[in-house]
mmCIF file of C-alpha atoms in Angstrom:
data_model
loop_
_atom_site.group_PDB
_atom_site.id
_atom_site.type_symbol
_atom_site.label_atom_id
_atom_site.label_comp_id
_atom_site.label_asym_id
_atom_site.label_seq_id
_atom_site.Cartn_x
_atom_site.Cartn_y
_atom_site.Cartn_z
ATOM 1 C CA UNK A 15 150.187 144.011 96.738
ATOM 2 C CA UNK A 16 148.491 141.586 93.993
ATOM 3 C CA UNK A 17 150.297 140.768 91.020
ATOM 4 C CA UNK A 18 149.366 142.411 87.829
ATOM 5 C CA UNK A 19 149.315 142.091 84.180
ATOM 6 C CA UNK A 20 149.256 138.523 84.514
ATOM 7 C CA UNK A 21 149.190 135.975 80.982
ATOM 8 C CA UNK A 22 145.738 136.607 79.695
ATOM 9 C CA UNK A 23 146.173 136.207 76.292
ATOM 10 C CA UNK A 24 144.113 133.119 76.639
ATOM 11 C CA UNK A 25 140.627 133.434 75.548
ATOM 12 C CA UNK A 26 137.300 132.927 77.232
ATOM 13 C CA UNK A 27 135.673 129.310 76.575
ATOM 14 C CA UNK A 28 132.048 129.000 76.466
ATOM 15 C CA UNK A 29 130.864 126.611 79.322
ATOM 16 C CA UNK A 30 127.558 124.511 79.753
ATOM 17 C CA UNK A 31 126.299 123.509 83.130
ATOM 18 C CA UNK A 32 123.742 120.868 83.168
ATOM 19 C CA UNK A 33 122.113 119.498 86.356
ATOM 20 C CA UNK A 34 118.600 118.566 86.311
ATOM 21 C CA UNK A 35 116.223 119.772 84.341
ATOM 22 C CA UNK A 36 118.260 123.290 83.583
ATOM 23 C CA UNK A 37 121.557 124.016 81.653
ATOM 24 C CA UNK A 38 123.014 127.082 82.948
ATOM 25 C CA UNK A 39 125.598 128.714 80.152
ATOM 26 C CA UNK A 40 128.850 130.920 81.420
ATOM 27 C CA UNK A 41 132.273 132.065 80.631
ATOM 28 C CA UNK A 42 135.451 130.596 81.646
ATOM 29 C CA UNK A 43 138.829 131.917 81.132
ATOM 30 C CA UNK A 44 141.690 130.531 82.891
ATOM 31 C CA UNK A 45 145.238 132.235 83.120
ATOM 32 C CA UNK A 46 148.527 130.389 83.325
ATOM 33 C CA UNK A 47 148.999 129.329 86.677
ATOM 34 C CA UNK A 48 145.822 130.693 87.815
ATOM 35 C CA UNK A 49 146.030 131.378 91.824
ATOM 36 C CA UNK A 50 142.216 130.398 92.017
ATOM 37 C CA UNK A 51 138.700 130.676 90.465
ATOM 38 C CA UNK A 52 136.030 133.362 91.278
ATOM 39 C CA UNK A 53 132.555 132.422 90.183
ATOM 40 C CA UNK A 54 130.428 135.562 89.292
ATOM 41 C CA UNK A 55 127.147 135.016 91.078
ATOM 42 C CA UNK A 56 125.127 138.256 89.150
ATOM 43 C CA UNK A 57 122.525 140.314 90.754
ATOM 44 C CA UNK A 58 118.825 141.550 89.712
ATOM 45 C CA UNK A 59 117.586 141.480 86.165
ATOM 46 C CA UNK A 60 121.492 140.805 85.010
ATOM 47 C CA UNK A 61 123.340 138.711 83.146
ATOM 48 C CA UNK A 62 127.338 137.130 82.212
ATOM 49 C CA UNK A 63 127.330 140.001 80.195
ATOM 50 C CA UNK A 64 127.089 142.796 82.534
ATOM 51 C CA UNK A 65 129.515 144.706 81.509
ATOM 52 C CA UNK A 66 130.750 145.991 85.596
ATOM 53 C CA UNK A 67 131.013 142.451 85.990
ATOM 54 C CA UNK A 68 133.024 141.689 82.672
ATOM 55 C CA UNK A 69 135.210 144.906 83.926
ATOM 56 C CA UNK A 70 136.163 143.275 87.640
ATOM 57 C CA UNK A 71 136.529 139.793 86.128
ATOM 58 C CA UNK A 72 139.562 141.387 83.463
ATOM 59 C CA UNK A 73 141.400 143.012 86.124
ATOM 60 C CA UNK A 74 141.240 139.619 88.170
ATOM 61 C CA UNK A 75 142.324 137.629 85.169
ATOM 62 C CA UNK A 76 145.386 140.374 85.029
ATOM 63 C CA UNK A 77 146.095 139.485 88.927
ATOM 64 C CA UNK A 78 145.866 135.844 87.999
ATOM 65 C CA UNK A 79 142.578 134.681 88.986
ATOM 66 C CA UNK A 80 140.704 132.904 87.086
ATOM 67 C CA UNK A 81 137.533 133.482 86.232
ATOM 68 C CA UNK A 82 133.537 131.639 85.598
ATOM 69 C CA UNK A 83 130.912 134.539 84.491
ATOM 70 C CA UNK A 84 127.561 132.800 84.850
ATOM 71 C CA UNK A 85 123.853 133.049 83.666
ATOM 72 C CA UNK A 86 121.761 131.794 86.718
ATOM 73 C CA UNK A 87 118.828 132.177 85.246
ATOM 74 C CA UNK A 88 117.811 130.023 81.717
ATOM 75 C CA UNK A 89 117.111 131.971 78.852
ATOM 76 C CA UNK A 90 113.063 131.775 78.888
ATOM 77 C CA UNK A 91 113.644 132.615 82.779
ATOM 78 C CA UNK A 92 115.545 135.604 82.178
ATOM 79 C CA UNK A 93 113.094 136.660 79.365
ATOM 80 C CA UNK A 94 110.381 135.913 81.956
ATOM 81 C CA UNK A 95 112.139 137.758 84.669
ATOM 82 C CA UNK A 96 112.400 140.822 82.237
ATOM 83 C CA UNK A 97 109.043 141.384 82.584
ATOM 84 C CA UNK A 98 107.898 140.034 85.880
ATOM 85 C CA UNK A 99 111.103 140.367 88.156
ATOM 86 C CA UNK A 100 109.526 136.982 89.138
ATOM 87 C CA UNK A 101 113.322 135.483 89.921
ATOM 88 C CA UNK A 102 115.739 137.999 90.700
ATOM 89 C CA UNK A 103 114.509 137.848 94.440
ATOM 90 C CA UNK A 104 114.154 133.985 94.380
ATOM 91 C CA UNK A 105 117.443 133.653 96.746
ATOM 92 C CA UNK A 106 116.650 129.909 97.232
ATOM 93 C CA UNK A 107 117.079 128.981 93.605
ATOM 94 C CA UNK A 108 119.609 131.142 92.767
ATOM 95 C CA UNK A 109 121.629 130.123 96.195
ATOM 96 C CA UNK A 110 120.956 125.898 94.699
ATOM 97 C CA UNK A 111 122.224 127.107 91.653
ATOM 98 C CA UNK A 112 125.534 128.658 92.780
ATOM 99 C CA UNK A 113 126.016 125.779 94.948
ATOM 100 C CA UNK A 114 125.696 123.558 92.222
ATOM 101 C CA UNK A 115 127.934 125.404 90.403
ATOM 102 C CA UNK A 116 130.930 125.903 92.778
ATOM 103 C CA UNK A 117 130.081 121.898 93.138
ATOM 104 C CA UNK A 118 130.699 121.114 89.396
ATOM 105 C CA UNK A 119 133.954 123.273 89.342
ATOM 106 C CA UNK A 120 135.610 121.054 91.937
ATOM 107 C CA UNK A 121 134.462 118.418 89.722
ATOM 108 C CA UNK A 122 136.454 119.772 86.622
ATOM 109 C CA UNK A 123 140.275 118.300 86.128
ATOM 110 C CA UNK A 124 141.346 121.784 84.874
ATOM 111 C CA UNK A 125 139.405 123.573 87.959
ATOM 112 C CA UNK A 126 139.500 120.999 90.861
ATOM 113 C CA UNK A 127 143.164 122.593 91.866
ATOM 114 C CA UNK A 128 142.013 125.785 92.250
ATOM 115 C CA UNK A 129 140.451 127.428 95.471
ATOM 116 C CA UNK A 130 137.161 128.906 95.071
ATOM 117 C CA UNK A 131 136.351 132.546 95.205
ATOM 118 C CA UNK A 132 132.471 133.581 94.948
ATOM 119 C CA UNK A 133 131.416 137.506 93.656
ATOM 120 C CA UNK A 134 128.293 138.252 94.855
ATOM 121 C CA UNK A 135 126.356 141.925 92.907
ATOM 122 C CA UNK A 136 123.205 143.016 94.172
ATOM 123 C CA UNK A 137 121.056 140.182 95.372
ATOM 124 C CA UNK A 138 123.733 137.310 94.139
ATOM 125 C CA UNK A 139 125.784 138.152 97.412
ATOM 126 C CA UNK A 140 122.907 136.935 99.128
ATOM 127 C CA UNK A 141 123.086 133.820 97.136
ATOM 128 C CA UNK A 142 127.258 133.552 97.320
ATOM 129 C CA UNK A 143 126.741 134.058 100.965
ATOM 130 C CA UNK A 144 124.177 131.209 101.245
ATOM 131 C CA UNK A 145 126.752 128.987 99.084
ATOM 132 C CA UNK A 146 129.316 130.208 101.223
ATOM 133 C CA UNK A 147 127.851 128.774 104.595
ATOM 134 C CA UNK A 148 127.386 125.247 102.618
ATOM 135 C CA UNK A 149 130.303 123.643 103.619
ATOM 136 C CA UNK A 150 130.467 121.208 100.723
ATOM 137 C CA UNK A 151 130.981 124.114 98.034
ATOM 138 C CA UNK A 152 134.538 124.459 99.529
ATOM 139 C CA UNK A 153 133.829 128.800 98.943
ATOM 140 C CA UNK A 154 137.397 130.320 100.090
ATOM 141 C CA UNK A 155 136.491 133.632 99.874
ATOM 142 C CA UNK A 156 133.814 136.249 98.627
ATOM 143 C CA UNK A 157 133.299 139.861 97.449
ATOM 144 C CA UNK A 158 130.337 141.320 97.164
ATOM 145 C CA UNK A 159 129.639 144.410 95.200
ATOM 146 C CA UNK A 160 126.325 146.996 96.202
ATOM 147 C CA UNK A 161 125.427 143.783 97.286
ATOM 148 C CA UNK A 162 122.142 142.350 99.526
ATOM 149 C CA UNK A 163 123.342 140.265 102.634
ATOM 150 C CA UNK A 164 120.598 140.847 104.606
ATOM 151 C CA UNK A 165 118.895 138.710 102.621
ATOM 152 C CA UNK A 166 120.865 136.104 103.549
ATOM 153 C CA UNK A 167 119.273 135.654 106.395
ATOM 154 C CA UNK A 168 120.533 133.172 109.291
ATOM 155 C CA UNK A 169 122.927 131.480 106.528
ATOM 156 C CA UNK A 170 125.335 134.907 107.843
ATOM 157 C CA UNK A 171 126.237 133.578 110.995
ATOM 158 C CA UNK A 172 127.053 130.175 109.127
ATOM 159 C CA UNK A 173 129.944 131.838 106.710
ATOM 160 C CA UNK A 174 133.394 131.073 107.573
ATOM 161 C CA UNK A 175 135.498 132.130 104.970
ATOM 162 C CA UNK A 176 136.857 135.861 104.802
ATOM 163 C CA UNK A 177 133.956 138.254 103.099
ATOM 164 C CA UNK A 178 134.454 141.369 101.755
ATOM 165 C CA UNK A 179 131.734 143.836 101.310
ATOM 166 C CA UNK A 180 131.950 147.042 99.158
ATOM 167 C CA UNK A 181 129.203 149.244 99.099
ATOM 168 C CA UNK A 182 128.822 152.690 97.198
ATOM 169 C CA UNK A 183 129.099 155.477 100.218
ATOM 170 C CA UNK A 184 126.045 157.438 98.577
ATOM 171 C CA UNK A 185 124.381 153.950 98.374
ATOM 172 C CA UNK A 186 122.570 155.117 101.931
ATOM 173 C CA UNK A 187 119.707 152.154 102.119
ATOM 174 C CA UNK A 188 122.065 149.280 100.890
ATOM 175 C CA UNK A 189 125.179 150.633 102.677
ATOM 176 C CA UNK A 190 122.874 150.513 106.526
ATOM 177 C CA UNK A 191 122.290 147.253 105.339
ATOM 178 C CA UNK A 192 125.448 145.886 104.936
ATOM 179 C CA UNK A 193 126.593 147.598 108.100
ATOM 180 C CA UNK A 194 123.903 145.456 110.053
ATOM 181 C CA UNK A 195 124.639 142.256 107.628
ATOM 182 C CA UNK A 196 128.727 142.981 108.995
ATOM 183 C CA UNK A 197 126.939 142.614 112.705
ATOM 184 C CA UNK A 198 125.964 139.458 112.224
ATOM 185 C CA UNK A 199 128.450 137.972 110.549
ATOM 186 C CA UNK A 200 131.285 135.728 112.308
ATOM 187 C CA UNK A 201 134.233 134.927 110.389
ATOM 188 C CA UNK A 202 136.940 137.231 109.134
ATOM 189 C CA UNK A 203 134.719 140.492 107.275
ATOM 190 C CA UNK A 204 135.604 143.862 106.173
ATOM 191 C CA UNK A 205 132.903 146.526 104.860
ATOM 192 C CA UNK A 206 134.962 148.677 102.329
ATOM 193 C CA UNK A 207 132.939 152.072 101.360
ATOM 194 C CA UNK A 208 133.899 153.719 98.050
ATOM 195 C CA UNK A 209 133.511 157.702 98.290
ATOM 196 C CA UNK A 210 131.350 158.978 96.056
ATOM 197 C CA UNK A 211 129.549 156.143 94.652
ATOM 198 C CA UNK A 212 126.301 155.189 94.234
ATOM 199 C CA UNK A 213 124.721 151.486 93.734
ATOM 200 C CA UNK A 214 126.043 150.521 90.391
ATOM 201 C CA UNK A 215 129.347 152.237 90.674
ATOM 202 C CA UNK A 216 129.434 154.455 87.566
ATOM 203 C CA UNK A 217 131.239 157.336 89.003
ATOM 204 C CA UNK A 218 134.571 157.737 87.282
ATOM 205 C CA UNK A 219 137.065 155.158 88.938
ATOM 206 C CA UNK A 220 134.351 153.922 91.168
ATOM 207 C CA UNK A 221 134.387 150.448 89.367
ATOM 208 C CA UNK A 222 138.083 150.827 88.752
ATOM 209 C CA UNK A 223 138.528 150.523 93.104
ATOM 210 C CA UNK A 224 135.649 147.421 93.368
ATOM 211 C CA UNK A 225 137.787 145.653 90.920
ATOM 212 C CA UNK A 226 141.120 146.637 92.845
ATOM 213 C CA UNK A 227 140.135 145.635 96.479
ATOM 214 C CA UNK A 228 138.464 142.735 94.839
ATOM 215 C CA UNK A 229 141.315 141.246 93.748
ATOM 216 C CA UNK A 230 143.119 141.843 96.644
ATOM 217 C CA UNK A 231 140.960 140.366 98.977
ATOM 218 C CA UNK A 232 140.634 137.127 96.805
ATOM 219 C CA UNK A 233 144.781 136.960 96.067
ATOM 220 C CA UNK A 234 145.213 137.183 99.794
ATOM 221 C CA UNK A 235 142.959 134.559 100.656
ATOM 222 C CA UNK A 236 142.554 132.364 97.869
ATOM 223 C CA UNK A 237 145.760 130.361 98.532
ATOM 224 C CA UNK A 238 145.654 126.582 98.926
ATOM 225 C CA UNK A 239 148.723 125.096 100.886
ATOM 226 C CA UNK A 240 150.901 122.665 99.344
ATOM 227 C CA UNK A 241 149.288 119.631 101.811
ATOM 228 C CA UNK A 242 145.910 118.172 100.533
ATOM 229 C CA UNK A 243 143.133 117.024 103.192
ATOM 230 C CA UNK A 244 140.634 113.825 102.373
ATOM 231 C CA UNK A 245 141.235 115.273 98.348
ATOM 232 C CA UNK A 246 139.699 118.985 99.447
ATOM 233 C CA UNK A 247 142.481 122.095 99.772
ATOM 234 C CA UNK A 248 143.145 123.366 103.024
ATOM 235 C CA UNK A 249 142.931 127.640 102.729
ATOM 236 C CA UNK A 250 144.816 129.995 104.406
ATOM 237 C CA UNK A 251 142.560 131.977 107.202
#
């Protein structure tokens, strides 16, 4: 059971990630004794406002997660990849960029306590799964929704921490695909299929169970122990 209704009355804060030559912009809001932080790693052609996303991250603010929704892309990029889809598929930038984000919130004195939690949509699962498998983000856990792990690639056998895919069941292509991502895969995994659904989940209450075994998966297994290792959390397998 995950604990609900949790102190949210705290607003989001407007965040700006610079490294390099790009600032990334996203929203952070932070509940009182937040059990962890999920980073929303958003799929093709969207955004930190995507409104399924903006839906999942309330209900895991109300289980007491906190939560970072995140622009990968730059404005002129996104504008760009309107147009062109020229970076939606670019899993190599947008799997630096994640990294580089889950880096800079372990950097952050009001974030550096909190396990790390990555929510992957479309093809940003590919990229939390290829953040994932870097050891030095320090990922806990991830969810990814209608998600692409396949392309992934060989960075699936390198994830350790407990993944969670949920896939729409009338999602046929993407749902094979998971099922032969779930194959490869090495650590602790779980395909959940909602009935009824198709890729983006607008079926009535289709979003409502993403958001529900989301935060269930993360409350289980974002969970640092009291002990501290070399300054990183230990996590709960």
């Amino acid at each position: 059971m995950i604990r609900t209704e949790h102190n949210v009355h705290t607003s989001a804060t407007p965040v700006r990630i610079g490294f390099e030559d790009v600032v990334l912009y996203g929203d952070l809001l932070v509940p009182k004794d937040a059990l962890g932080l999920v980073i929303f790693v958003h799929g093709s052609g969207s955004s930190r406002f995507s409104p399924r996303n903006r839906h999942v991250a309330g209900e895991l603010n109300k289980a007491g997660l906190a939560t970072l929704l995140l622009d990968l892309l730059t404005e002129e990029e996104h504008k760009i990849d309107s147009e062109t889809m020229e970076f939606r598929f670019d899993i190599p930038m947008l799997s630096s960029r994640t990294i580089k984000v889950a880096q800079w919130a372990l950097q952050q004195p009001e974030l550096s306590r909190l396990p790390v939690g990555l929510f992957g949509a479309s093809t940003g699962a590919a990229a939390a799964l290829i953040a994932a498998a870097d050891v030095k983000t320090g990922v806990g856990a991830v969810v990814s929704r209608g998600g692409r792990p396949d392309l992934a690639e060989d960075a699936l056998e390198k994830v350790l921490c407990p993944t969670l895919l949920i896939v729409g069941g009338e999602d046929d292509t993407v749902l094979q695909l998971n099922h032969e991502a779930l194959e490869r895969m090495h650590c602790r995994k779980k395909l959940c299929v909602v009935p009824g659904a198709t890729h983006l989940f607008e079926e009535p209450g289709a979003l409502e169970q993403v958001a529900t075994l989301a935060a269930e998966w993360f409350v289980e297994h974002l969970r640092p122990t009291r002990a501290k290792t070399e300054g990183a959390w230990r996590w709960r397998m």
